[in-house]
Amino acid sequence: MSVIEAIILGIIQGLTEFLPVSSSGHLELAKVILGDTSVPEESLTFTVVLHFATALSTLVIFRKEVAEIFKGLFQFKWNDELKFSLKIIISMIPAVIVGLLFEEELESFFGGKILLVGVMLLLTALLLLLADKAKNTNKEVSFSNSVIIGISQAIAMLPGISRSGATISTSVLLGIDRTRAARFSFLMVVPLIFGKIGKDILGGDLNFQSSEMIPISAGFIAAFVAGLLACKWMIALVKKSKLSYFSIYCAVVGAIAIGYALLS
């Protein structure tokens, strides 16, 4: 992989991690277009690094909220910060279970499964369309909501299903305030990404060749910067109920991907 290709993939990851169009799906499509011949394990390693970059950009955007959460936790009281943290932990459980029990199966879905990506993008388009028609409320995320949102996040581990799209759409369909839905969606994935990175490092799964460090670093920086911009943009779009535009986009890209897979 060249530095230019890594930067392109990094920008795609940074933008699509927060915009509801499936970052993993777009990365797989981009790899096919760029002629990436990586085996699934190598492809997944680069994807994990890019996700780590966007997790850091999430922490930067929500640094005040994260600081308040930690401050509240150290009060050792049953306060809003502790409740929010517990909801985040609960939302992680479905994805952790799926990731641990079906890790090899999930890895097999990466590495050029264009037909799968196309079908899942159509599903994402449907979710976004339904969510865009839902009425906005002032409801907060409840403990039971966090379980349902967590299940949607676990399903979104498939390439082509937007994680942010699935979790925000699920939240909105449950009647949760759009701003709170976006905040919860972006923060709930951060511990999972850091956990995945830690697990792979300890397990020796992230094996980088010295020749790969420059393109990987370039992709990481590109994903981080693009993520900062996309996160702010997405929060504003969710408030204005503009998800239908992304629904159309996902439907078009999904149809093109399916057509390409069937004709190639």
PDB file of C-alpha atoms in Angstrom:
ATOM      1  CA  MET A   1       0.000   0.000   0.000  1.00  0.00           C
ATOM      2  CA  SER A   2       1.373   3.395  -0.993  1.00  0.00           C
ATOM      3  CA  VAL A   3       1.264   6.506   1.201  1.00  0.00           C
ATOM      4  CA  ILE A   4      -1.292   8.150  -1.111  1.00  0.00           C
ATOM      5  CA  GLU A   5      -3.566   5.110  -0.940  1.00  0.00           C
ATOM      6  CA  ALA A   6      -3.242   5.042   2.849  1.00  0.00           C
ATOM      7  CA  ILE A   7      -4.155   8.730   3.087  1.00  0.00           C
ATOM      8  CA  ILE A   8      -7.184   8.201   0.849  1.00  0.00           C
ATOM      9  CA  LEU A   9      -8.328   5.292   3.015  1.00  0.00           C
ATOM     10  CA  GLY A  10      -7.672   7.353   6.153  1.00  0.00           C
ATOM     11  CA  ILE A  11      -9.820  10.229   4.888  1.00  0.00           C
ATOM     12  CA  ILE A  12     -12.579   7.793   3.935  1.00  0.00           C
ATOM     13  CA  GLN A  13     -12.445   6.224   7.412  1.00  0.00           C
ATOM     14  CA  GLY A  14     -12.415   9.586   9.179  1.00  0.00           C
ATOM     15  CA  LEU A  15     -15.422  10.857   7.260  1.00  0.00           C
ATOM     16  CA  THR A  16     -17.488   7.686   7.196  1.00  0.00           C
ATOM     17  CA  GLU A  17     -16.915   6.700  10.842  1.00  0.00           C
ATOM     18  CA  PHE A  18     -19.195   9.544  11.908  1.00  0.00           C
ATOM     19  CA  LEU A  19     -21.312  10.037   8.813  1.00  0.00           C
ATOM     20  CA  PRO A  20     -23.930   7.244   8.639  1.00  0.00           C
ATOM     21  CA  VAL A  21     -22.643   5.564   5.499  1.00  0.00           C
ATOM     22  CA  SER A  22     -20.540   2.681   6.937  1.00  0.00           C
ATOM     23  CA  SER A  23     -16.823   3.272   7.323  1.00  0.00           C
ATOM     24  CA  SER A  24     -15.969  -0.439   7.074  1.00  0.00           C
ATOM     25  CA  GLY A  25     -18.089  -0.825   3.961  1.00  0.00           C
ATOM     26  CA  HIS A  26     -16.463   2.135   2.243  1.00  0.00           C
ATOM     27  CA  LEU A  27     -13.004   0.936   3.206  1.00  0.00           C
ATOM     28  CA  GLU A  28     -13.719  -2.424   1.591  1.00  0.00           C
ATOM     29  CA  LEU A  29     -15.033  -0.736  -1.560  1.00  0.00           C
ATOM     30  CA  ALA A  30     -12.030   1.605  -1.669  1.00  0.00           C
ATOM     31  CA  LYS A  31      -9.608  -1.298  -1.303  1.00  0.00           C
ATOM     32  CA  VAL A  32     -11.178  -3.018  -4.300  1.00  0.00           C
ATOM     33  CA  ILE A  33     -11.032   0.181  -6.365  1.00  0.00           C
ATOM     34  CA  LEU A  34      -7.413   0.809  -5.362  1.00  0.00           C
ATOM     35  CA  GLY A  35      -6.505  -2.793  -6.092  1.00  0.00           C
ATOM     36  CA  ASP A  36      -5.675  -3.778  -2.516  1.00  0.00           C
ATOM     37  CA  THR A  37      -4.684  -7.456  -2.448  1.00  0.00           C
ATOM     38  CA  SER A  38      -4.254  -7.784   1.336  1.00  0.00           C
ATOM     39  CA  VAL A  39      -5.443 -10.957   2.984  1.00  0.00           C
ATOM     40  CA  PRO A  40      -8.387 -10.426   5.387  1.00  0.00           C
ATOM     41  CA  GLU A  41      -6.165 -10.378   8.512  1.00  0.00           C
ATOM     42  CA  GLU A  42      -3.866  -7.688   7.116  1.00  0.00           C
ATOM     43  CA  SER A  43      -6.818  -5.707   5.815  1.00  0.00           C
ATOM     44  CA  LEU A  44      -8.473  -5.855   9.228  1.00  0.00           C
ATOM     45  CA  THR A  45      -5.280  -4.693  10.958  1.00  0.00           C
ATOM     46  CA  PHE A  46      -5.182  -1.496   8.900  1.00  0.00           C
ATOM     47  CA  THR A  47      -8.899  -1.004   9.526  1.00  0.00           C
ATOM     48  CA  VAL A  48      -8.360  -1.299  13.294  1.00  0.00           C
ATOM     49  CA  VAL A  49      -5.602   1.328  13.204  1.00  0.00           C
ATOM     50  CA  LEU A  50      -7.862   3.747  11.345  1.00  0.00           C
ATOM     51  CA  HIS A  51     -10.667   3.129  13.826  1.00  0.00           C
ATOM     52  CA  PHE A  52      -8.224   3.931  16.619  1.00  0.00           C
ATOM     53  CA  ALA A  53      -7.538   7.300  14.973  1.00  0.00           C
ATOM     54  CA  THR A  54     -11.232   8.164  14.842  1.00  0.00           C
ATOM     55  CA  ALA A  55     -11.670   7.055  18.454  1.00  0.00           C
ATOM     56  CA  LEU A  56      -9.043   9.629  19.429  1.00  0.00           C
ATOM     57  CA  SER A  57     -10.837  12.303  17.408  1.00  0.00           C
ATOM     58  CA  THR A  58     -14.035  11.434  19.288  1.00  0.00           C
ATOM     59  CA  LEU A  59     -12.282  12.016  22.606  1.00  0.00           C
ATOM     60  CA  VAL A  60     -11.024  15.385  21.371  1.00  0.00           C
ATOM     61  CA  ILE A  61     -14.492  16.543  20.272  1.00  0.00           C
ATOM     62  CA  PHE A  62     -16.157  15.332  23.487  1.00  0.00           C
ATOM     63  CA  ARG A  63     -13.242  16.153  25.804  1.00  0.00           C
ATOM     64  CA  LYS A  64     -15.392  18.330  28.085  1.00  0.00           C
ATOM     65  CA  GLU A  65     -18.079  15.657  28.407  1.00  0.00           C
ATOM     66  CA  VAL A  66     -15.473  12.939  29.016  1.00  0.00           C
ATOM     67  CA  ALA A  67     -13.771  15.082  31.675  1.00  0.00           C
ATOM     68  CA  GLU A  68     -17.118  15.662  33.406  1.00  0.00           C
ATOM     69  CA  ILE A  69     -17.852  11.932  33.353  1.00  0.00           C
ATOM     70  CA  PHE A  70     -14.537  11.072  35.002  1.00  0.00           C
ATOM     71  CA  LYS A  71     -14.983  13.880  37.513  1.00  0.00           C
ATOM     72  CA  GLY A  72     -18.433  12.574  38.434  1.00  0.00           C
ATOM     73  CA  LEU A  73     -17.200   8.994  38.729  1.00  0.00           C
ATOM     74  CA  PHE A  74     -14.619   9.952  41.329  1.00  0.00           C
ATOM     75  CA  GLN A  75     -17.377  11.377  43.511  1.00  0.00           C
ATOM     76  CA  PHE A  76     -18.406   7.744  44.135  1.00  0.00           C
ATOM     77  CA  LYS A  77     -22.105   8.609  44.132  1.00  0.00           C
ATOM     78  CA  TRP A  78     -25.161   7.409  42.232  1.00  0.00           C
ATOM     79  CA  ASN A  79     -25.054  10.484  39.997  1.00  0.00           C
ATOM     80  CA  ASP A  80     -25.748  11.167  36.310  1.00  0.00           C
ATOM     81  CA  GLU A  81     -22.132  10.511  35.349  1.00  0.00           C
ATOM     82  CA  LEU A  82     -22.121   7.058  36.934  1.00  0.00           C
ATOM     83  CA  LYS A  83     -25.458   6.206  35.327  1.00  0.00           C
ATOM     84  CA  PHE A  84     -24.184   7.316  31.920  1.00  0.00           C
ATOM     85  CA  SER A  85     -21.012   5.253  32.308  1.00  0.00           C
ATOM     86  CA  LEU A  86     -23.008   2.176  33.254  1.00  0.00           C
ATOM     87  CA  LYS A  87     -25.221   2.657  30.192  1.00  0.00           C
ATOM     88  CA  ILE A  88     -22.099   2.839  28.013  1.00  0.00           C
ATOM     89  CA  ILE A  89     -20.792  -0.387  29.587  1.00  0.00           C
ATOM     90  CA  ILE A  90     -24.143  -2.133  29.070  1.00  0.00           C
ATOM     91  CA  SER A  91     -24.237  -1.021  25.424  1.00  0.00           C
ATOM     92  CA  MET A  92     -20.811  -2.604  24.873  1.00  0.00           C
ATOM     93  CA  ILE A  93     -21.805  -6.086  26.047  1.00  0.00           C
ATOM     94  CA  PRO A  94     -23.485  -7.346  22.824  1.00  0.00           C
ATOM     95  CA  ALA A  95     -20.542  -6.259  20.642  1.00  0.00           C
ATOM     96  CA  VAL A  96     -18.019  -7.770  23.079  1.00  0.00           C
ATOM     97  CA  ILE A  97     -19.862 -11.098  23.062  1.00  0.00           C
ATOM     98  CA  VAL A  98     -20.105 -11.178  19.267  1.00  0.00           C
ATOM     99  CA  GLY A  99     -16.475 -10.066  18.875  1.00  0.00           C
ATOM    100  CA  LEU A 100     -15.133 -12.742  21.201  1.00  0.00           C
ATOM    101  CA  LEU A 101     -17.302 -15.631  20.017  1.00  0.00           C
ATOM    102  CA  PHE A 102     -17.266 -14.917  16.294  1.00  0.00           C
ATOM    103  CA  GLU A 103     -13.928 -13.157  15.722  1.00  0.00           C
ATOM    104  CA  GLU A 104     -12.780 -15.452  12.911  1.00  0.00           C
ATOM    105  CA  GLU A 105     -16.156 -15.299  11.195  1.00  0.00           C
ATOM    106  CA  LEU A 106     -16.121 -11.498  11.359  1.00  0.00           C
ATOM    107  CA  GLU A 107     -12.610 -11.336   9.908  1.00  0.00           C
ATOM    108  CA  SER A 108     -13.749 -13.446   6.971  1.00  0.00           C
ATOM    109  CA  PHE A 109     -16.274 -10.742   6.029  1.00  0.00           C
ATOM    110  CA  PHE A 110     -13.425  -8.301   5.362  1.00  0.00           C
ATOM    111  CA  GLY A 111     -11.300  -8.422   2.241  1.00  0.00           C
ATOM    112  CA  GLY A 112     -13.427  -7.789  -0.832  1.00  0.00           C
ATOM    113  CA  LYS A 113     -16.902  -9.064   0.084  1.00  0.00           C
ATOM    114  CA  ILE A 114     -18.513  -6.442  -2.143  1.00  0.00           C
ATOM    115  CA  LEU A 115     -21.899  -8.157  -2.498  1.00  0.00           C
ATOM    116  CA  LEU A 116     -22.289  -8.304   1.290  1.00  0.00           C
ATOM    117  CA  VAL A 117     -21.281  -4.648   1.587  1.00  0.00           C
ATOM    118  CA  GLY A 118     -23.865  -3.654  -1.011  1.00  0.00           C
ATOM    119  CA  VAL A 119     -26.726  -5.508   0.673  1.00  0.00           C
ATOM    120  CA  MET A 120     -25.808  -4.114   4.096  1.00  0.00           C
ATOM    121  CA  LEU A 121     -25.655  -0.572   2.682  1.00  0.00           C
ATOM    122  CA  LEU A 122     -29.237  -0.991   1.478  1.00  0.00           C
ATOM    123  CA  LEU A 123     -30.207  -2.032   4.997  1.00  0.00           C
ATOM    124  CA  THR A 124     -28.444   1.061   6.367  1.00  0.00           C
ATOM    125  CA  ALA A 125     -30.379   3.209   3.889  1.00  0.00           C
ATOM    126  CA  LEU A 126     -33.675   1.779   5.166  1.00  0.00           C
ATOM    127  CA  LEU A 127     -32.743   2.429   8.800  1.00  0.00           C
ATOM    128  CA  LEU A 128     -31.785   6.033   8.091  1.00  0.00           C
ATOM    129  CA  LEU A 129     -35.002   6.656   6.162  1.00  0.00           C
ATOM    130  CA  LEU A 130     -37.114   5.342   9.033  1.00  0.00           C
ATOM    131  CA  ALA A 131     -35.182   7.364  11.611  1.00  0.00           C
ATOM    132  CA  ASP A 132     -35.467  10.572   9.609  1.00  0.00           C
ATOM    133  CA  LYS A 133     -39.261  10.310   9.748  1.00  0.00           C
ATOM    134  CA  ALA A 134     -39.321   9.824  13.530  1.00  0.00           C
ATOM    135  CA  LYS A 135     -40.400  12.716  15.736  1.00  0.00           C
ATOM    136  CA  ASN A 136     -37.816  14.456  17.872  1.00  0.00           C
ATOM    137  CA  THR A 137     -38.214  14.305  21.667  1.00  0.00           C
ATOM    138  CA  ASN A 138     -36.340  15.252  24.832  1.00  0.00           C
ATOM    139  CA  LYS A 139     -36.057  11.655  26.044  1.00  0.00           C
ATOM    140  CA  GLU A 140     -32.741  10.449  27.473  1.00  0.00           C
ATOM    141  CA  VAL A 141     -31.087   7.050  26.987  1.00  0.00           C
ATOM    142  CA  SER A 142     -32.428   4.563  29.539  1.00  0.00           C
ATOM    143  CA  PHE A 143     -30.765   1.371  30.733  1.00  0.00           C
ATOM    144  CA  SER A 144     -33.120  -0.743  28.613  1.00  0.00           C
ATOM    145  CA  ASN A 145     -32.450   1.517  25.616  1.00  0.00           C
ATOM    146  CA  SER A 146     -28.702   0.982  26.014  1.00  0.00           C
ATOM    147  CA  VAL A 147     -29.185  -2.777  25.588  1.00  0.00           C
ATOM    148  CA  ILE A 148     -31.128  -2.342  22.342  1.00  0.00           C
ATOM    149  CA  ILE A 149     -28.665   0.240  21.016  1.00  0.00           C
ATOM    150  CA  GLY A 150     -25.831  -2.118  21.948  1.00  0.00           C
ATOM    151  CA  ILE A 151     -27.418  -4.913  19.908  1.00  0.00           C
ATOM    152  CA  SER A 152     -27.614  -2.607  16.901  1.00  0.00           C
ATOM    153  CA  GLN A 153     -23.918  -1.789  17.368  1.00  0.00           C
ATOM    154  CA  ALA A 154     -23.063  -5.498  17.427  1.00  0.00           C
ATOM    155  CA  ILE A 155     -24.951  -6.066  14.170  1.00  0.00           C
ATOM    156  CA  ALA A 156     -23.113  -3.086  12.672  1.00  0.00           C
ATOM    157  CA  MET A 157     -19.834  -4.984  12.984  1.00  0.00           C
ATOM    158  CA  LEU A 158     -20.700  -6.318   9.536  1.00  0.00           C
ATOM    159  CA  PRO A 159     -19.099  -4.242   6.731  1.00  0.00           C
ATOM    160  CA  GLY A 160     -21.733  -2.124   5.042  1.00  0.00           C
ATOM    161  CA  ILE A 161     -23.912  -1.463   8.071  1.00  0.00           C
ATOM    162  CA  SER A 162     -23.083   1.970   9.416  1.00  0.00           C
ATOM    163  CA  ARG A 163     -22.320   1.800  13.136  1.00  0.00           C
ATOM    164  CA  SER A 164     -23.233   5.436  13.734  1.00  0.00           C
ATOM    165  CA  GLY A 165     -26.210   5.119  11.395  1.00  0.00           C
ATOM    166  CA  ALA A 166     -27.482   1.972  13.106  1.00  0.00           C
ATOM    167  CA  THR A 167     -27.035   3.235  16.673  1.00  0.00           C
ATOM    168  CA  ILE A 168     -28.336   6.760  16.036  1.00  0.00           C
ATOM    169  CA  SER A 169     -31.293   5.447  14.009  1.00  0.00           C
ATOM    170  CA  THR A 170     -32.124   2.901  16.706  1.00  0.00           C
ATOM    171  CA  SER A 171     -31.915   5.613  19.369  1.00  0.00           C
ATOM    172  CA  VAL A 172     -34.146   8.007  17.435  1.00  0.00           C
ATOM    173  CA  LEU A 173     -36.683   5.254  16.707  1.00  0.00           C
ATOM    174  CA  LEU A 174     -36.757   4.565  20.454  1.00  0.00           C
ATOM    175  CA  GLY A 175     -37.764   8.195  20.951  1.00  0.00           C
ATOM    176  CA  ILE A 176     -34.426   9.472  22.253  1.00  0.00           C
ATOM    177  CA  ASP A 177     -33.456  13.110  21.687  1.00  0.00           C
ATOM    178  CA  ARG A 178     -31.355  13.402  18.525  1.00  0.00           C
ATOM    179  CA  THR A 179     -28.477  15.278  20.146  1.00  0.00           C
ATOM    180  CA  ARG A 180     -28.305  12.799  23.025  1.00  0.00           C
ATOM    181  CA  ALA A 181     -28.516   9.944  20.497  1.00  0.00           C
ATOM    182  CA  ALA A 182     -25.493  11.236  18.558  1.00  0.00           C
ATOM    183  CA  ARG A 183     -23.492  11.836  21.744  1.00  0.00           C
ATOM    184  CA  PHE A 184     -24.220   8.351  23.072  1.00  0.00           C
ATOM    185  CA  SER A 185     -23.501   6.745  19.682  1.00  0.00           C
ATOM    186  CA  PHE A 186     -20.093   8.354  19.310  1.00  0.00           C
ATOM    187  CA  LEU A 187     -18.962   7.744  22.894  1.00  0.00           C
ATOM    188  CA  MET A 188     -20.182   4.148  23.204  1.00  0.00           C
ATOM    189  CA  VAL A 189     -17.738   2.857  20.604  1.00  0.00           C
ATOM    190  CA  VAL A 190     -14.593   4.421  22.092  1.00  0.00           C
ATOM    191  CA  PRO A 191     -14.059   1.818  24.868  1.00  0.00           C
ATOM    192  CA  LEU A 192     -14.645  -0.979  22.344  1.00  0.00           C
ATOM    193  CA  ILE A 193     -11.998   0.336  19.982  1.00  0.00           C
ATOM    194  CA  PHE A 194      -9.432   0.815  22.732  1.00  0.00           C
ATOM    195  CA  GLY A 195     -10.277  -2.651  24.051  1.00  0.00           C
ATOM    196  CA  LYS A 196      -9.834  -4.155  20.586  1.00  0.00           C
ATOM    197  CA  ILE A 197      -6.469  -2.430  20.187  1.00  0.00           C
ATOM    198  CA  GLY A 198      -5.309  -3.664  23.601  1.00  0.00           C
ATOM    199  CA  LYS A 199      -6.454  -7.225  22.899  1.00  0.00           C
ATOM    200  CA  ASP A 200      -4.702  -7.325  19.526  1.00  0.00           C
ATOM    201  CA  ILE A 201      -1.476  -5.893  20.939  1.00  0.00           C
ATOM    202  CA  LEU A 202      -1.389  -8.335  23.851  1.00  0.00           C
ATOM    203  CA  GLY A 203      -2.333 -11.222  21.573  1.00  0.00           C
ATOM    204  CA  GLY A 204       0.332 -10.299  19.014  1.00  0.00           C
ATOM    205  CA  ASP A 205      -2.258  -9.943  16.255  1.00  0.00           C
ATOM    206  CA  LEU A 206      -1.099  -6.508  15.129  1.00  0.00           C
ATOM    207  CA  ASN A 207       2.083  -7.309  13.252  1.00  0.00           C
ATOM    208  CA  PHE A 208       3.518  -4.354  11.351  1.00  0.00           C
ATOM    209  CA  GLN A 209       6.360  -4.594   8.905  1.00  0.00           C
ATOM    210  CA  SER A 210       8.855  -1.700   8.975  1.00  0.00           C
ATOM    211  CA  SER A 211       7.920  -0.907   5.374  1.00  0.00           C
ATOM    212  CA  GLU A 212       4.288  -0.463   6.428  1.00  0.00           C
ATOM    213  CA  MET A 213       4.865   2.094   9.182  1.00  0.00           C
ATOM    214  CA  ILE A 214       4.958   5.194   6.946  1.00  0.00           C
ATOM    215  CA  PRO A 215       1.707   4.470   5.041  1.00  0.00           C
ATOM    216  CA  ILE A 216      -0.035   3.320   8.230  1.00  0.00           C
ATOM    217  CA  SER A 217       1.059   6.495  10.023  1.00  0.00           C
ATOM    218  CA  ALA A 218      -0.132   8.614   7.106  1.00  0.00           C
ATOM    219  CA  GLY A 219      -3.497   6.846   7.133  1.00  0.00           C
ATOM    220  CA  PHE A 220      -3.773   7.309  10.896  1.00  0.00           C
ATOM    221  CA  ILE A 221      -3.180  11.082  10.694  1.00  0.00           C
ATOM    222  CA  ALA A 222      -5.584  11.456   7.767  1.00  0.00           C
ATOM    223  CA  ALA A 223      -8.309   9.537   9.621  1.00  0.00           C
ATOM    224  CA  PHE A 224      -7.801  11.599  12.786  1.00  0.00           C
ATOM    225  CA  VAL A 225      -8.081  14.973  11.044  1.00  0.00           C
ATOM    226  CA  ALA A 226     -11.016  13.915   8.860  1.00  0.00           C
ATOM    227  CA  GLY A 227     -12.709  12.469  11.945  1.00  0.00           C
ATOM    228  CA  LEU A 228     -12.532  15.789  13.784  1.00  0.00           C
ATOM    229  CA  LEU A 229     -14.328  17.532  10.931  1.00  0.00           C
ATOM    230  CA  ALA A 230     -16.904  14.801  10.320  1.00  0.00           C
ATOM    231  CA  CYS A 231     -17.852  14.433  13.987  1.00  0.00           C
ATOM    232  CA  LYS A 232     -18.785  18.115  14.314  1.00  0.00           C
ATOM    233  CA  TRP A 233     -20.618  18.020  10.997  1.00  0.00           C
ATOM    234  CA  MET A 234     -22.624  14.925  11.892  1.00  0.00           C
ATOM    235  CA  ILE A 235     -23.814  16.355  15.222  1.00  0.00           C
ATOM    236  CA  ALA A 236     -25.195  19.389  13.377  1.00  0.00           C
ATOM    237  CA  LEU A 237     -26.851  17.225  10.695  1.00  0.00           C
ATOM    238  CA  VAL A 238     -28.567  14.949  13.215  1.00  0.00           C
ATOM    239  CA  LYS A 239     -30.064  17.991  14.973  1.00  0.00           C
ATOM    240  CA  LYS A 240     -31.481  19.216  11.653  1.00  0.00           C
ATOM    241  CA  SER A 241     -32.959  15.811  10.700  1.00  0.00           C
ATOM    242  CA  LYS A 242     -30.946  15.420   7.508  1.00  0.00           C
ATOM    243  CA  LEU A 243     -30.509  11.645   7.617  1.00  0.00           C
ATOM    244  CA  SER A 244     -32.622  11.069   4.488  1.00  0.00           C
ATOM    245  CA  TYR A 245     -29.818  12.436   2.284  1.00  0.00           C
ATOM    246  CA  PHE A 246     -27.478   9.773   3.614  1.00  0.00           C
ATOM    247  CA  SER A 247     -30.202   7.183   3.090  1.00  0.00           C
ATOM    248  CA  ILE A 248     -30.280   8.018  -0.613  1.00  0.00           C
ATOM    249  CA  TYR A 249     -26.489   7.943  -0.800  1.00  0.00           C
ATOM    250  CA  CYS A 250     -26.258   4.522   0.881  1.00  0.00           C
ATOM    251  CA  ALA A 251     -28.957   3.137  -1.412  1.00  0.00           C
ATOM    252  CA  VAL A 252     -27.132   4.343  -4.534  1.00  0.00           C
ATOM    253  CA  VAL A 253     -23.696   3.111  -3.424  1.00  0.00           C
ATOM    254  CA  GLY A 254     -25.208  -0.179  -2.237  1.00  0.00           C
ATOM    255  CA  ALA A 255     -26.901  -0.756  -5.586  1.00  0.00           C
ATOM    256  CA  ILE A 256     -23.668   0.026  -7.460  1.00  0.00           C
ATOM    257  CA  ALA A 257     -21.723  -2.362  -5.210  1.00  0.00           C
ATOM    258  CA  ILE A 258     -24.234  -5.156  -5.790  1.00  0.00           C
ATOM    259  CA  GLY A 259     -24.164  -4.552  -9.521  1.00  0.00           C
ATOM    260  CA  TYR A 260     -20.358  -4.596  -9.558  1.00  0.00           C
ATOM    261  CA  ALA A 261     -20.229  -7.815  -7.530  1.00  0.00           C
ATOM    262  CA  LEU A 262     -22.713  -9.603  -9.774  1.00  0.00           C
ATOM    263  CA  LEU A 263     -21.175  -8.463 -13.056  1.00  0.00           C
ATOM    264  CA  SER A 264     -17.498  -8.821 -12.196  1.00  0.00           C
TER     265      SER A 264
END
